[in-house]
CSV table of C-alpha atoms in Angstrom, one decimal:
chain,number,residue,atom,x,y,z
A,148,ASP,CA,-39.6,0.4,-3.5
A,149,VAL,CA,-39.7,3.7,-1.5
A,150,LYS,CA,-39.2,6.8,-3.5
A,151,VAL,CA,-38.5,10.2,-2.0
A,152,THR,CA,-38.1,13.0,-4.5
A,153,GLN,CA,-37.1,16.6,-4.2
A,154,SER,CA,-38.1,19.4,-6.4
A,155,SER,CA,-34.7,20.5,-7.5
A,156,ARG,CA,-31.1,19.1,-7.5
A,157,TYR,CA,-29.5,22.5,-7.7
A,158,LEU,CA,-30.8,25.9,-6.9
A,159,VAL,CA,-29.2,29.4,-6.9
A,160,LYS,CA,-31.0,32.2,-5.1
A,161,ARG,CA,-30.2,35.7,-4.1
A,162,THR,CA,-29.9,37.0,-0.5
A,163,GLY,CA,-33.4,38.0,0.8
A,164,GLU,CA,-35.4,35.8,-1.6
A,165,LYS,CA,-38.1,33.5,-0.4
A,166,VAL,CA,-37.1,29.9,-1.2
A,167,PHE,CA,-39.3,26.8,-1.3
A,168,LEU,CA,-37.9,23.3,-1.3
A,169,GLU,CA,-40.4,20.5,-1.9
A,170,CYS,CA,-40.2,16.9,-0.9
A,171,VAL,CA,-42.6,14.1,-2.0
A,172,GLN,CA,-42.7,10.5,-0.8
A,173,ASP,CA,-44.9,7.8,-2.3
A,174,MET,CA,-45.0,5.2,0.4
A,175,ASP,CA,-47.6,6.6,2.8
A,176,HIS,CA,-45.0,7.3,5.5
A,177,GLU,CA,-46.2,9.2,8.6
A,178,ASN,CA,-42.9,10.9,9.3
A,179,MET,CA,-41.0,13.4,7.2
A,180,PHE,CA,-37.8,15.2,7.9
A,181,TRP,CA,-35.7,18.1,6.6
A,182,TYR,CA,-31.9,18.0,7.2
A,183,ARG,CA,-29.0,20.1,6.1
A,184,GLN,CA,-25.7,18.6,5.4
A,185,ASP,CA,-22.5,20.5,5.7
A,186,PRO,CA,-18.9,19.2,5.6
A,187,GLY,CA,-17.7,18.2,9.0
A,188,LEU,CA,-21.1,18.8,10.6
A,189,GLY,CA,-23.0,15.7,9.5
A,190,LEU,CA,-26.7,15.7,9.1
A,191,ARG,CA,-28.5,18.3,11.2
A,192,LEU,CA,-32.2,18.2,11.6
A,193,ILE,CA,-34.1,21.4,10.8
A,194,TYR,CA,-37.8,20.3,11.2
A,195,PHE,CA,-39.8,17.2,11.2
A,196,SER,CA,-43.4,16.2,10.9
A,197,TYR,CA,-45.2,13.1,12.2
A,198,ASP,CA,-48.6,13.8,10.7
A,199,VAL,CA,-50.4,16.1,8.3
A,200,LYS,CA,-50.4,19.7,9.6
A,201,MET,CA,-48.1,18.8,12.5
A,202,LYS,CA,-44.5,20.1,12.8
A,203,GLU,CA,-41.7,19.9,15.3
A,204,LYS,CA,-38.5,21.9,15.5
A,205,GLY,CA,-35.3,20.1,15.1
A,206,ASP,CA,-31.9,21.2,16.2
A,207,ILE,CA,-31.4,24.1,13.8
A,208,PRO,CA,-34.8,25.6,13.0
A,209,GLU,CA,-33.8,29.3,13.0
A,210,GLY,CA,-34.4,30.9,9.6
A,211,TYR,CA,-36.6,28.1,8.3
A,212,SER,CA,-40.3,27.1,8.4
A,213,VAL,CA,-42.2,24.1,7.0
A,214,SER,CA,-45.5,23.1,5.7
A,215,ARG,CA,-47.2,19.8,5.5
A,216,GLU,CA,-50.7,20.1,4.0
A,217,LYS,CA,-50.8,16.6,2.5
A,218,LYS,CA,-49.3,13.4,3.9
A,219,GLU,CA,-47.0,12.8,1.0
A,220,ARG,CA,-45.6,16.3,0.7
A,221,PHE,CA,-43.3,18.3,3.1
A,222,SER,CA,-42.1,21.7,2.2
A,223,LEU,CA,-39.1,23.7,3.6
A,224,ILE,CA,-39.3,27.4,3.4
A,225,LEU,CA,-36.5,29.9,3.7
A,226,GLU,CA,-38.4,33.2,4.4
A,227,SER,CA,-35.4,35.4,3.6
A,228,ALA,CA,-32.5,33.5,2.3
A,229,SER,CA,-29.0,34.3,3.6
A,230,THR,CA,-25.6,33.3,2.5
A,231,ASN,CA,-25.1,31.1,5.6
A,232,GLN,CA,-28.0,28.9,4.3
A,233,THR,CA,-25.9,27.8,1.4
A,234,SER,CA,-25.9,24.0,1.9
A,235,MET,CA,-27.1,20.6,0.8
A,236,TYR,CA,-30.7,20.0,1.9
A,237,LEU,CA,-31.9,16.4,2.4
A,238,CYS,CA,-35.5,15.3,2.9
A,239,ALA,CA,-36.3,11.9,4.4
A,240,SER,CA,-39.4,9.9,5.3
A,241,SER,CA,-40.1,7.0,7.6
A,242,LEU,CA,-42.8,4.8,9.0
A,243,GLY,CA,-43.9,4.6,12.5
A,244,ALA,CA,-44.4,6.9,15.5
A,245,ASP,CA,-41.4,5.9,17.7
A,246,GLY,CA,-38.6,6.9,15.4
A,247,THR,CA,-37.0,3.5,15.1
A,248,TYR,CA,-37.7,2.8,11.5
A,249,GLU,CA,-35.4,3.3,8.5
A,250,GLN,CA,-35.3,6.8,7.1
A,251,TYR,CA,-35.4,7.0,3.3
A,252,PHE,CA,-33.7,10.0,1.9
A,253,GLY,CA,-34.3,12.0,-1.2
A,254,PRO,CA,-31.5,12.9,-3.6
A,255,GLY,CA,-30.8,16.3,-2.0
A,256,THR,CA,-31.0,19.9,-3.2
A,257,ARG,CA,-27.8,21.9,-3.3
A,258,LEU,CA,-28.8,25.5,-2.5
A,259,THR,CA,-26.4,28.3,-3.2
A,260,VAL,CA,-27.4,31.8,-1.9
A,261,THR,CA,-25.4,34.6,-3.4
B,237,GLY,CA,-30.9,16.5,24.4
B,238,GLU,CA,-29.0,13.7,22.7
B,239,ASN,CA,-25.4,14.4,21.5
B,240,VAL,CA,-23.5,11.9,19.3
B,241,GLU,CA,-19.8,12.1,18.7
B,242,GLN,CA,-18.1,10.0,15.9
B,243,HIS,CA,-14.5,9.1,15.3
B,244,PRO,CA,-12.4,9.1,13.3
B,245,SER,CA,-13.4,11.8,10.8
B,246,THR,CA,-11.3,10.1,8.1
B,247,LEU,CA,-10.1,6.5,7.8
B,248,SER,CA,-7.8,5.1,5.1
B,249,VAL,CA,-7.3,1.3,4.8
B,250,GLN,CA,-5.9,-1.1,2.4
B,251,GLU,CA,-8.3,-3.5,0.6
B,252,GLY,CA,-8.8,-6.6,2.7
B,253,ASP,CA,-8.1,-4.8,6.0
B,254,SER,CA,-10.8,-4.2,8.7
B,255,ALA,CA,-12.2,-0.8,9.5
B,256,VAL,CA,-13.7,0.3,12.8
B,257,ILE,CA,-15.8,3.5,13.3
B,258,LYS,CA,-16.8,4.5,16.9
B,259,CYS,CA,-19.6,6.6,18.2
B,260,THR,CA,-20.6,7.8,21.7
B,261,TYR,CA,-23.9,9.1,22.8
B,262,SER,CA,-25.1,11.1,25.8
B,263,ASP,CA,-28.7,10.1,26.5
B,264,SER,CA,-29.0,6.8,28.4
B,265,ALA,CA,-32.6,6.6,27.3
B,266,SER,CA,-31.6,6.2,23.6
B,267,ASN,CA,-32.7,2.8,22.3
B,268,TYR,CA,-32.0,2.7,18.6
B,269,PHE,CA,-28.7,3.1,16.8
B,270,PRO,CA,-28.6,3.0,13.0
B,271,TRP,CA,-25.7,3.4,10.6
B,272,TYR,CA,-26.1,5.1,7.2
B,273,LYS,CA,-23.7,4.9,4.3
B,274,GLN,CA,-23.4,7.8,1.8
B,275,GLU,CA,-21.5,7.2,-1.4
B,276,LEU,CA,-20.2,10.1,-3.3
B,277,GLY,CA,-23.0,12.1,-4.9
B,278,LYS,CA,-25.7,9.8,-3.6
B,279,ARG,CA,-28.2,9.8,-0.8
B,280,PRO,CA,-27.6,8.2,2.7
B,281,GLN,CA,-28.9,4.7,3.0
B,282,LEU,CA,-29.3,2.5,6.0
B,283,ILE,CA,-26.8,-0.4,6.2
B,284,ILE,CA,-27.4,-1.8,9.7
B,285,ASP,CA,-29.0,-0.9,12.9
B,286,ILE,CA,-29.1,-2.2,16.5
B,287,ARG,CA,-31.6,-1.8,19.3
B,288,SER,CA,-30.7,-1.4,22.9
B,289,ASN,CA,-31.8,-4.9,23.9
B,290,VAL,CA,-29.0,-6.4,21.7
B,291,GLY,CA,-25.3,-6.2,22.2
B,292,GLU,CA,-24.1,-7.2,18.7
B,293,LYS,CA,-25.6,-7.6,15.2
B,294,LYS,CA,-23.9,-8.9,12.0
B,295,ASP,CA,-24.8,-8.8,8.4
B,296,GLN,CA,-22.2,-10.4,6.2
B,297,ARG,CA,-19.0,-8.3,6.3
B,298,ILE,CA,-20.5,-5.6,8.6
B,299,ALA,CA,-21.3,-5.7,12.3
B,300,VAL,CA,-22.3,-3.3,15.0
B,301,THR,CA,-21.6,-3.6,18.7
B,302,LEU,CA,-23.3,-1.7,21.5
B,303,ASN,CA,-22.1,-1.0,25.0
B,304,LYS,CA,-25.0,0.6,26.9
B,305,THR,CA,-23.0,1.0,30.1
B,306,ALA,CA,-20.3,3.0,28.4
B,307,LYS,CA,-22.8,4.6,25.9
B,308,HIS,CA,-20.8,3.8,22.8
B,309,PHE,CA,-21.4,1.7,19.7
B,310,SER,CA,-19.2,0.8,16.8
B,311,LEU,CA,-19.3,-0.3,13.2
B,312,HIS,CA,-17.0,-3.0,12.1
B,313,ILE,CA,-16.3,-3.7,8.4
B,314,THR,CA,-14.2,-6.8,7.6
B,315,GLU,CA,-12.4,-7.6,4.4
B,316,THR,CA,-12.9,-4.1,3.1
B,317,GLN,CA,-13.4,-3.6,-0.7
B,318,PRO,CA,-13.0,-0.4,-2.8
B,319,GLU,CA,-16.9,-0.2,-3.0
B,320,ASP,CA,-16.9,0.3,0.8
B,321,SER,CA,-15.4,3.8,0.2
B,322,ALA,CA,-18.0,6.2,1.4
B,323,VAL,CA,-19.0,8.5,4.3
B,324,TYR,CA,-20.6,6.6,7.2
B,325,PHE,CA,-22.9,8.2,9.7
B,326,CYS,CA,-23.9,6.8,13.0
B,327,ALA,CA,-27.1,8.0,14.8
B,328,ALA,CA,-28.8,7.6,18.1
B,329,LYS,CA,-32.5,8.0,18.7
B,330,GLY,CA,-33.2,10.8,21.2
B,331,PHE,CA,-36.6,12.1,22.1
B,332,GLN,CA,-38.8,11.7,18.9
B,333,LYS,CA,-35.8,12.1,16.5
B,334,LEU,CA,-32.5,10.7,15.3
B,335,VAL,CA,-29.3,12.6,16.1
B,336,PHE,CA,-26.5,12.0,13.7
B,337,GLY,CA,-22.8,11.9,14.2
B,338,THR,CA,-20.6,14.1,12.0
B,339,GLY,CA,-19.5,11.3,9.7
B,340,THR,CA,-16.5,9.2,8.8
B,341,ARG,CA,-15.0,9.3,5.4
B,342,LEU,CA,-13.7,5.8,4.7
B,343,LEU,CA,-11.2,5.3,1.8
B,344,VAL,CA,-10.3,1.8,0.8
B,345,SER,CA,-7.3,1.6,-1.5
B,346,PRO,CA,-6.8,-1.3,-3.9
């Protein structure tokens, strides 16, 4: 049974703080993804990684960076949090290199930036 | 890049009715179309997917159809039940990644 976990369910940070969101998967998946979910906007891809130390920009990478030092762990970094980054953040992982495998999502982190 | 549009944004049906959610995509090279269901407060989960070499796929009460010429695909749920109430997301695989639609909130009333 695939398990994707995220470091926090709820997080409150102040504007300008550096924020780290961590995601861990236990199924040896090659691909990992970070999405943000906002009402009416669906799931928007921030960054993804198809291998250790590899990263690719998604559709909304501005204001974010990522790190993948180990296969099972993918971190999302907000260098200087802003109020417009208040959102639900979802991590996901999947097998395979061609993007046609099921994505398994984590429980999400609801981030509030005040 | 790929762009996915999803309609309607909300859908209310009576228990036992059918529900249809429609999506269009822009990239004719897209070859994989999954549907995810997200219940309130829970994570999205894959419920069905279809690849571009197939026109229709069924799994019990849910089915997905794909029209490659028109670049649209649809989710059909028959005999809806209250536990079908959730947000449904379609997606299309663009270059290297999935692009999701904006979601449909389905409410099934008893």
